[in-house]
CSV table of C-alpha atoms in Angstrom, one decimal:
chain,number,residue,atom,x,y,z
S,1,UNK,CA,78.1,52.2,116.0
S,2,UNK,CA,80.5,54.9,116.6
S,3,UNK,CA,80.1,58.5,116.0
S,4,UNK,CA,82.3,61.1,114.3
S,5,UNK,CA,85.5,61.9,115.8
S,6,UNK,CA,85.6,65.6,116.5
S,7,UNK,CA,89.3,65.9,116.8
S,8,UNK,CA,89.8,63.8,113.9
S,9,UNK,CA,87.6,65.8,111.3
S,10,UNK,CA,89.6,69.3,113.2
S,11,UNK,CA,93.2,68.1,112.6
S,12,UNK,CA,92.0,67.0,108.7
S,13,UNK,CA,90.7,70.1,108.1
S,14,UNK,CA,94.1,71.5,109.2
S,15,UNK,CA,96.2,69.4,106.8
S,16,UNK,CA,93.7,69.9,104.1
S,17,UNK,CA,94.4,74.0,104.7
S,18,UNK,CA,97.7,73.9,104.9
S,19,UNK,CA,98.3,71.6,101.6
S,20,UNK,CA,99.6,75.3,99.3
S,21,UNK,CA,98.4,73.4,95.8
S,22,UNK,CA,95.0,73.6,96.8
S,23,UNK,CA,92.9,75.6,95.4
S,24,UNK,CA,90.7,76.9,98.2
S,25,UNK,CA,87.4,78.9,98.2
S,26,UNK,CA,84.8,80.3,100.8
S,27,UNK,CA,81.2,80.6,99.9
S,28,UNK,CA,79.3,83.1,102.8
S,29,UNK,CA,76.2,83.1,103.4
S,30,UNK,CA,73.8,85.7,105.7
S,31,UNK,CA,75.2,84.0,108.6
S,32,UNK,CA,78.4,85.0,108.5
S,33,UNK,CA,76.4,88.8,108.9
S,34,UNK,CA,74.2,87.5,111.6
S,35,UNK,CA,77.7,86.0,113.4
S,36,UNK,CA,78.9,90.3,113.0
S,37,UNK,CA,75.1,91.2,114.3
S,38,UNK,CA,73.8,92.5,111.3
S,39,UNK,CA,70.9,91.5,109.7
S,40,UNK,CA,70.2,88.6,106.7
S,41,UNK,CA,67.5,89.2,103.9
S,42,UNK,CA,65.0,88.1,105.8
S,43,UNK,CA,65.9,90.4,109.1
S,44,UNK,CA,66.2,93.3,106.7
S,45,UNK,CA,62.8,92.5,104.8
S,46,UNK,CA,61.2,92.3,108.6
S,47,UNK,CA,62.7,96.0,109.0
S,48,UNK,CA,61.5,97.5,106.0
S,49,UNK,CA,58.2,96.3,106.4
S,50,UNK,CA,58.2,97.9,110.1
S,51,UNK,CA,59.8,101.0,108.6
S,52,UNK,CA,57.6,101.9,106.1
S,53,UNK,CA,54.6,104.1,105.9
S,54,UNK,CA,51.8,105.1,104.1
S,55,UNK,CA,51.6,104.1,100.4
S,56,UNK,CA,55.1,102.8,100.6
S,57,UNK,CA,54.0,100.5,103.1
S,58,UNK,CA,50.9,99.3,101.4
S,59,UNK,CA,52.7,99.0,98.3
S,60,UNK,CA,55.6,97.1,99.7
S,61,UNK,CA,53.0,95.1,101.7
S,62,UNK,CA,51.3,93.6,98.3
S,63,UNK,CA,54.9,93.1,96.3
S,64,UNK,CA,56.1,91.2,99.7
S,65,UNK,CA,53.5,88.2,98.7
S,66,UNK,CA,55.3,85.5,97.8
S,67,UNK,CA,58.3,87.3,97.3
S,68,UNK,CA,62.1,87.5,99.0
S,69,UNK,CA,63.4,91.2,99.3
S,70,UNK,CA,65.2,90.8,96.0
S,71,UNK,CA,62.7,90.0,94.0
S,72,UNK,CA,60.6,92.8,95.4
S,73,UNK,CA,63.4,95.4,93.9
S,74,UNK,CA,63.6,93.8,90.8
S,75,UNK,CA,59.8,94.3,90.3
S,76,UNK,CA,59.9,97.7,91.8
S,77,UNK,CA,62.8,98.0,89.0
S,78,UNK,CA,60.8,96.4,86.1
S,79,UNK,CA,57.6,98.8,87.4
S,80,UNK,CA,60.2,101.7,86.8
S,81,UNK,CA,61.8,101.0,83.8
S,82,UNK,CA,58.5,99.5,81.9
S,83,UNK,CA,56.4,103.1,82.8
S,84,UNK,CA,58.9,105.3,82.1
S,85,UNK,CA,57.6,108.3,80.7
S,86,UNK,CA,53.6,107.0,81.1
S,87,UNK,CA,50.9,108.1,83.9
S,88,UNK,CA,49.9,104.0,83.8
S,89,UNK,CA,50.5,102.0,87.1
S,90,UNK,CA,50.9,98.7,87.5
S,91,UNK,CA,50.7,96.8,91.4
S,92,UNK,CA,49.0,100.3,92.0
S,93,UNK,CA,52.7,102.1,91.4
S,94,UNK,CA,53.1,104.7,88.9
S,95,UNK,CA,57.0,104.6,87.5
S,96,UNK,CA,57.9,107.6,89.9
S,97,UNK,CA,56.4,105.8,92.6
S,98,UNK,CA,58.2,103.1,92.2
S,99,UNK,CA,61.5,104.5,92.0
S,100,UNK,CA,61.0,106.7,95.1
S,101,UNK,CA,60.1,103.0,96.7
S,102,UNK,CA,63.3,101.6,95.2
S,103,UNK,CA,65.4,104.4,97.0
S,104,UNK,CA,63.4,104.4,100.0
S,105,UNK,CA,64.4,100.4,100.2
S,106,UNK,CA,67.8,101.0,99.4
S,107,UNK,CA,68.1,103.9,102.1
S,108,UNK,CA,66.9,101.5,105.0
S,109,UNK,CA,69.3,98.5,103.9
S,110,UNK,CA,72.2,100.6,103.9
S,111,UNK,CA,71.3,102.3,107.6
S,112,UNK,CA,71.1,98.5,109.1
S,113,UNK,CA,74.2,97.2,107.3
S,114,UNK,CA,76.5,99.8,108.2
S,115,UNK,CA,79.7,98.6,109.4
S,116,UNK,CA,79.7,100.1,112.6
S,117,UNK,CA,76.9,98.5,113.7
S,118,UNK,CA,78.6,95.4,113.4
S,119,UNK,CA,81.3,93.2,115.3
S,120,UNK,CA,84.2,93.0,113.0
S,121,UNK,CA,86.0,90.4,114.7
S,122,UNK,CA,85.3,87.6,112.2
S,123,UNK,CA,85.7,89.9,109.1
S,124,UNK,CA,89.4,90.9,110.9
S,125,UNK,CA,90.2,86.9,111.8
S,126,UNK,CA,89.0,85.8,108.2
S,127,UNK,CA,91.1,88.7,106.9
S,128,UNK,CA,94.0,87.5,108.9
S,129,UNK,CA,93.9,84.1,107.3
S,130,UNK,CA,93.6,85.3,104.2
S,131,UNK,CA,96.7,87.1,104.7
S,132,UNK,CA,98.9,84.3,105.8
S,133,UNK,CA,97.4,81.6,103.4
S,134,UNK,CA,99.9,81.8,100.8
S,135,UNK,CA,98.2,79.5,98.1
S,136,UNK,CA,99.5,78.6,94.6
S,137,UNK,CA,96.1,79.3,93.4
S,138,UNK,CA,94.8,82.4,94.4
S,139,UNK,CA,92.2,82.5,97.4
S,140,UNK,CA,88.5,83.1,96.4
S,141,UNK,CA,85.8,84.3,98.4
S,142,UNK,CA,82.6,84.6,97.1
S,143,UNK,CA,79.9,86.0,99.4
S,144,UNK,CA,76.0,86.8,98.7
S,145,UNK,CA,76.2,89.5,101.7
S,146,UNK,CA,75.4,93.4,100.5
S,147,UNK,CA,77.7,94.3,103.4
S,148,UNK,CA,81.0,95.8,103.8
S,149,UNK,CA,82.3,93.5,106.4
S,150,UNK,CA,85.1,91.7,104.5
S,151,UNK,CA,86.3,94.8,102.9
S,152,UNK,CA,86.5,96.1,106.3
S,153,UNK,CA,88.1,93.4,107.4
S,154,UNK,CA,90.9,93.1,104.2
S,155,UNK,CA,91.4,96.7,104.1
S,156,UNK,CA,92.1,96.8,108.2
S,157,UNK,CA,95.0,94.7,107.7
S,158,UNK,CA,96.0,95.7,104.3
S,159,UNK,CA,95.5,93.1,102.7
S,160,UNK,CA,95.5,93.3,98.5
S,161,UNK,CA,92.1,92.2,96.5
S,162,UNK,CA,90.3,92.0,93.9
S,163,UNK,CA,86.7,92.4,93.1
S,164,UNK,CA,85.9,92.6,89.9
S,165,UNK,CA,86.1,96.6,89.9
S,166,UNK,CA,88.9,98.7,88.7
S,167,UNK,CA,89.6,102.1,90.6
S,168,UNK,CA,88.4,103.8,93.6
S,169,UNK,CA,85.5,106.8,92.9
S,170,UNK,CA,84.0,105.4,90.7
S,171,UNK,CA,85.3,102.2,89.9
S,172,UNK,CA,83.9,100.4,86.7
S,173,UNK,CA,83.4,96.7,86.7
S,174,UNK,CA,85.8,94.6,84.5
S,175,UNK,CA,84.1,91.6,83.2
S,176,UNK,CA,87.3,90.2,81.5
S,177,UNK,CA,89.6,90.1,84.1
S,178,UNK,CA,86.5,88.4,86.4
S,179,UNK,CA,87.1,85.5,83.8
S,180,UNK,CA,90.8,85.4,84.0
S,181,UNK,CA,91.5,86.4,87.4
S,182,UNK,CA,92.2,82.1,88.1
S,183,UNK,CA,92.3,80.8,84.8
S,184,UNK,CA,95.6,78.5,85.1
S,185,UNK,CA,96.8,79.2,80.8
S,186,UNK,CA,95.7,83.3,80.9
S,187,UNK,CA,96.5,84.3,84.3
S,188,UNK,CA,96.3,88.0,84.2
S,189,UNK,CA,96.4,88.8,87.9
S,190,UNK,CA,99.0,87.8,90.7
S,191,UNK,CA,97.6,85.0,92.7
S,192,UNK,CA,98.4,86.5,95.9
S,193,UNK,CA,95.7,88.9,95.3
S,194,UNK,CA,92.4,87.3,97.2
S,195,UNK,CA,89.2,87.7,95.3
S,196,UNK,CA,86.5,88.7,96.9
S,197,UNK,CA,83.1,88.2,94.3
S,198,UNK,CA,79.8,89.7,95.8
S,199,UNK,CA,77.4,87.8,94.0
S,200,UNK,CA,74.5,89.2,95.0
S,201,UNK,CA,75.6,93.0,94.9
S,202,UNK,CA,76.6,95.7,97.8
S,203,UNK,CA,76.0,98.8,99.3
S,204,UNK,CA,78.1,100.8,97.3
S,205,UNK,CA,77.5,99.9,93.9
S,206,UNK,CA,75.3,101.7,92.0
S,207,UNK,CA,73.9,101.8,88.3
S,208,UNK,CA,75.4,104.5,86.2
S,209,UNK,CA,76.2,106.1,82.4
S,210,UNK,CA,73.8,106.4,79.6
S,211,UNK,CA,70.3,104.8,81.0
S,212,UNK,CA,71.9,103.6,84.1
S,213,UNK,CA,72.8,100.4,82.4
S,214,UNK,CA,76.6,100.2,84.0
S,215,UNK,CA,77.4,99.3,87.1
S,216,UNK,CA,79.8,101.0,89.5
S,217,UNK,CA,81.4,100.8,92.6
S,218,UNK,CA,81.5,104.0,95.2
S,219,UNK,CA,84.2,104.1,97.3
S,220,UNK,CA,81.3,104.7,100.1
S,221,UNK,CA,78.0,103.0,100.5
S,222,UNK,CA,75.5,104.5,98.1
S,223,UNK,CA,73.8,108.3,98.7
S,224,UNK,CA,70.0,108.1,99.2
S,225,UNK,CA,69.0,109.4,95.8
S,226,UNK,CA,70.7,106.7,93.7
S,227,UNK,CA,69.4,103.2,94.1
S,228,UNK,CA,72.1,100.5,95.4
S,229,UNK,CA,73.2,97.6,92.7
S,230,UNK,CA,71.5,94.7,94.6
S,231,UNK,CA,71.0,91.5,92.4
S,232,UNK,CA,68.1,91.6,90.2
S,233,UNK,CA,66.7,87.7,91.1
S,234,UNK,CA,63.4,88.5,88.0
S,235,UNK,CA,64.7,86.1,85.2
S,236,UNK,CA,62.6,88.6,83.0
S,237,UNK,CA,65.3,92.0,83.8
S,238,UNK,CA,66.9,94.0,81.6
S,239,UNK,CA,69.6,91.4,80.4
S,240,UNK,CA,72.0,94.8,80.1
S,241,UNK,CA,71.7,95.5,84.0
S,242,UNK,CA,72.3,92.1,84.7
S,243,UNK,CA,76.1,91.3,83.2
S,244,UNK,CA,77.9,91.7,86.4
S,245,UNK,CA,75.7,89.7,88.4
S,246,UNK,CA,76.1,86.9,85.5
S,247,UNK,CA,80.0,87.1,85.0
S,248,UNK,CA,80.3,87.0,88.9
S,249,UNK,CA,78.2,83.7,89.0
S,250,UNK,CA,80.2,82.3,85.8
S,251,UNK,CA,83.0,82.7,87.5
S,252,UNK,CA,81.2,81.0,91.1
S,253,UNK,CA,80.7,78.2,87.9
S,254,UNK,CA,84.1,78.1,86.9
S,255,UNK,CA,85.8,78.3,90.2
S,256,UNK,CA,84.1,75.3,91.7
S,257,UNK,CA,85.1,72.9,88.0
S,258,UNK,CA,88.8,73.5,89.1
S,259,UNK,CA,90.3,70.4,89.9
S,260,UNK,CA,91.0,69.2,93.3
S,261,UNK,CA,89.4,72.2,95.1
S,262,UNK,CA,88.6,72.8,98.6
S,263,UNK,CA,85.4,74.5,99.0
S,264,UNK,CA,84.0,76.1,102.5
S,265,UNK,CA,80.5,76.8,103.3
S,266,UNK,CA,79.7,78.9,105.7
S,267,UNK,CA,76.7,81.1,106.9
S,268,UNK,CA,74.8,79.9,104.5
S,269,UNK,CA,71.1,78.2,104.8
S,270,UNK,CA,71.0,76.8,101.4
S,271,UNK,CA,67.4,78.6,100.6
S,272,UNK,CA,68.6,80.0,96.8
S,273,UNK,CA,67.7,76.6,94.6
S,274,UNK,CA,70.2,78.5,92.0
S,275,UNK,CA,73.2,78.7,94.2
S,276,UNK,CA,72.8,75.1,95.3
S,277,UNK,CA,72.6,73.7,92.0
S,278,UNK,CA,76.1,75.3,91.0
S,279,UNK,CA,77.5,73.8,94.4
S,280,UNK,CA,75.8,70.5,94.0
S,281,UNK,CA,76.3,69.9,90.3
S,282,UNK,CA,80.3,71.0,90.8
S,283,UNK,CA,80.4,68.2,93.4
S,284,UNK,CA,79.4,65.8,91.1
S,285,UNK,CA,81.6,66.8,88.4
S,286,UNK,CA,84.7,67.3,90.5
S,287,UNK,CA,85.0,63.6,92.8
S,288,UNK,CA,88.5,64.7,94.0
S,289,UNK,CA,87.1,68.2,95.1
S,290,UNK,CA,86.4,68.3,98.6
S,291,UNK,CA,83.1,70.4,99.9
S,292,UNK,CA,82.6,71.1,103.2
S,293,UNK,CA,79.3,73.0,104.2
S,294,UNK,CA,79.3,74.3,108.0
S,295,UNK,CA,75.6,74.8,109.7
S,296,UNK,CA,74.7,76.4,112.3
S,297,UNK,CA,71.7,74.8,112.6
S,298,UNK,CA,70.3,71.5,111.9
S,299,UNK,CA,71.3,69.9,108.5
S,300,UNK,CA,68.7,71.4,105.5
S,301,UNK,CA,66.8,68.0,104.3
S,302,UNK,CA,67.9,68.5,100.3
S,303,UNK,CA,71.4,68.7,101.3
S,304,UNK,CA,71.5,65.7,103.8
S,305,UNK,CA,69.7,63.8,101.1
S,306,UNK,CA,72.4,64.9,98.4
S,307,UNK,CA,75.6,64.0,101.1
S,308,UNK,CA,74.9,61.1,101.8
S,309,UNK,CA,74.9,60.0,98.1
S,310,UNK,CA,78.4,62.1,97.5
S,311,UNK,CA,81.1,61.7,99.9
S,312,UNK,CA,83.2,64.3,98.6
S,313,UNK,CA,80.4,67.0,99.7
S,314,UNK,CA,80.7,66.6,104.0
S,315,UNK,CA,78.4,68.4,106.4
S,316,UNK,CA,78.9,69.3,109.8
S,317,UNK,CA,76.5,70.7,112.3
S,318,UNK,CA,76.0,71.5,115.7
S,319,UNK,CA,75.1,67.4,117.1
S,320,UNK,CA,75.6,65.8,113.8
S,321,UNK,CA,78.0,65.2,110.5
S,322,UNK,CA,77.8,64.0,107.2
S,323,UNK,CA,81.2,62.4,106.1
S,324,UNK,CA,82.0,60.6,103.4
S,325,UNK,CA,78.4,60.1,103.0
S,326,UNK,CA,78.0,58.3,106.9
S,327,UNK,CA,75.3,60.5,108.6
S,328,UNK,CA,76.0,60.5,112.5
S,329,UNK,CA,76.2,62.0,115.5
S,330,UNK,CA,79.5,63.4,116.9
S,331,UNK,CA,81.2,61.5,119.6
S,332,UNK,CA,82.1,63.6,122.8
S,333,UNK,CA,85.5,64.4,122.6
S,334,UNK,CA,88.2,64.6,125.8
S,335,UNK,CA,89.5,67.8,125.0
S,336,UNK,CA,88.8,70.2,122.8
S,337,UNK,CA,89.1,74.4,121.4
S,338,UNK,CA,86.2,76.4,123.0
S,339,UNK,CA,85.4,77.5,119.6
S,340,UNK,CA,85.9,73.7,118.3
S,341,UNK,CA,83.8,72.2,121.1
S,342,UNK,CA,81.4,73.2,123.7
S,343,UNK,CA,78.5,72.4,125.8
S,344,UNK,CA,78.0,69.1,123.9
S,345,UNK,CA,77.9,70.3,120.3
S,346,UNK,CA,80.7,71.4,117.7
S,347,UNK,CA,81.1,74.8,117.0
S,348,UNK,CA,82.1,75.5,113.5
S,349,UNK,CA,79.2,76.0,112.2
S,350,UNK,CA,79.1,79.5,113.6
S,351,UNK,CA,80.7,82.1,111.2
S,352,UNK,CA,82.5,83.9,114.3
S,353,UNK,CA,83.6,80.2,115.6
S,354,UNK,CA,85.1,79.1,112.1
S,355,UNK,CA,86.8,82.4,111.3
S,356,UNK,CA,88.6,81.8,114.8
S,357,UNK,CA,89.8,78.1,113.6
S,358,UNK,CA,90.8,79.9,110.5
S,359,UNK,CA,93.1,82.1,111.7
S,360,UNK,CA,95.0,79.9,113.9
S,361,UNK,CA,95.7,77.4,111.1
S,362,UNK,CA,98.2,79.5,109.4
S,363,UNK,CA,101.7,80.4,111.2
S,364,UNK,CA,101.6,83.8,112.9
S,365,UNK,CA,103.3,86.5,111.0
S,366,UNK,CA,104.7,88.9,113.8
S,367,UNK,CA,103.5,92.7,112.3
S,368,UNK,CA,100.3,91.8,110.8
S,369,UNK,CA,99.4,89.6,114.2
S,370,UNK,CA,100.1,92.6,116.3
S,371,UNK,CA,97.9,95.0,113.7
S,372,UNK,CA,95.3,92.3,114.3
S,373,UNK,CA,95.5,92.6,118.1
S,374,UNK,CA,95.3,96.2,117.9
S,375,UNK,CA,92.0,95.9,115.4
S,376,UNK,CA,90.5,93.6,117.9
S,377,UNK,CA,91.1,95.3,121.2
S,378,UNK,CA,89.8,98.3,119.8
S,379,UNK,CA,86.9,96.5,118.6
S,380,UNK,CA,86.0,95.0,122.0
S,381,UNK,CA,86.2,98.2,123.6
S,382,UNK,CA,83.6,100.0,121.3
S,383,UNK,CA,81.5,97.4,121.7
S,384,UNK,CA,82.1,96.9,125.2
């Protein structure tokens, strides 16, 4: 049997991205970080560990058990806010223990996710995209990365978003625009505004106002005596601290139900059960909604298993696709894109790979492709 045609899938993609009555989102994962060379969760838990010492590192040794990085701040969190005002401990912290822990954590995510540590090349081609893509329905990226890479990349080449947050200091969060920033009957924000919805929190929001129950954005990553807004994953948490983390993945909910949308994945390793339930269950709902997951690895076995049954949700990897829910290996094709095809395997899967793809499938648009030369020479050479 024949494999996948490689060329084929490429040029369909094209058309699909160039169709303007899509409605198109991006869902990033930690990959697209790892493609900038910063850390994911699991790279930044490594650190932390490594980093610590003394009680902090005993203590973050025992909450690590069986736990991700987020759920180890929203116990340290729960430890904080349920002592408050006691001399009791509980996993051997005292409340003022377990805040200084909490900032200690935040501290060392924010000195390894710093933007320039990073290669911004993908944030800038992604940007650049965004830019030109000139959709009826307004863009949507949602991303679980606490970095500031796509803002980096939008605000390099001016382009206008929305997250969620109104003003620049000390910007608060607006719940009810999240909700009608793409509803079709109460639009209440121009569609060529891209949204970008950090699901999972970022660097510079913090928790502030009357028992830090609101949440703000900074317009710089957080100080080192406030703790950083990253999601609280404990079912159990202050139901209060967790609204914009809820509204955001509402609106993940909602965005994915709209008919006839194209959905990219990218970066992501499919390891938050949550997450994949919203994709999976929209798939189902939405048959003439196209999902297309990109891996940079070998295909996870839940979501071959769940491909193969849906058509309208295709994987792609490195030696092998899912499409239209045929599982097979990619035929070798005559000519191809460096970043399409190389060495024997296709390339999308990586984040820095796909943004490249990305950029090319919209028209030029003379001043902002020379602002994006000039952002990625000078990127090369302070890397180089």
């Amino acid at each position: 049997m024949p494999g996948h045609d490689v060329i084929r899938f490429v040029n369909g993609l094209s058309e699909k991205l160039a169709s303007r009555s899509r409605h198109v989102c991006v869902f990033i994962g930690a990959g697209a970080s790892r493609a900038c060379g910063l850390p994911d969760v699991t790279g930044l838990a490594r650190y932390i560990d490594q980093a610590l010492t003394g009680d902090q590192s005993a203590a973050f040794t025992r909450l690590s058990q069986g736990r991700n990085l987020e759920q180890v701040l929203s116990r340290v969190r729960r430890i904080t806010a349920l002592l408050d005002g006691t001399d009791d401990e509980v996993d051997g912290l005292s409340s003022q223990a377990a805040r200084e822990l909490d900032l200690t954590i935040c501290r060392l995510i924010i000195s390894q996710l710093a933007v320039a540590n990073a290669q911004v090349d993908p944030a800038l081609r992604l940007a650049a995209w965004a830019a030109r893509a000139d959709y009826h329905h307004a863009l949507e990226l949602f991303t679980v990365n606490y970095d500031l890479l796509i803002e980096t990349g939008l605000e390099a080449l001016g382009v206008a978003y929305f997250d969620g947050f109104v003003g620049t200091l000390r910007a608060r969060f607006r719940g009810d625009l999240v909700e009608e920033a793409a509803a079709a009957d109460r639009e209440s924000l121009p569609p060529f505004l891209v949204r970008l919805w950090k699901l999972h929190g970022s660097v510079h929001w913090t928790w502030d106002g009357e028992a830090n129950r609101e949440v703000v954005r900074l317009g710089a990553p957080v100080p080192d005596d406030r703790p950083a807004a990253i999601y609280p994953s404990d079912a159990k948490y202050d139901e209060s601290r967790r609204v914009p983390f809820v509204v955001l993945q509402d609106r993940l909910r909602r965005a994915l139900h709209q008919p006839e949308s194209l959905v990219l994945i990218t970066g992501y390793s499919f390891g938050d059960q949550h997450l994949n339930e919203i994709l999976f269950e929209a798939a189902r709902r939405r048959p003439r909604s196209e999902f297309i997951a990109f891996c940079f690895g070998v295909i996870p076995d839940e979501v071959a298993e769940f491909a193969v049954t849906t058509p309208n949700f295709q994987v792609v990897a490195p030696t092998e696709a899912i499409l239209g829910g045929l599982r097979n290996n990619w035929d070798e094709p005559s000519t191809a894109p460096d970043d399409t095809w190389a060495k024997g395997t296709f390339q999308l899967g990586d984040f820095a790979n796909l943004t490249r793809f990305l950029a090319r499938s919209s028209p030029p648009q003379g001043e902002l492709e020379a602002r994006l030369g000039e952002l990625l020479t000078a990127a090369a050479k302070s890397h180089g």
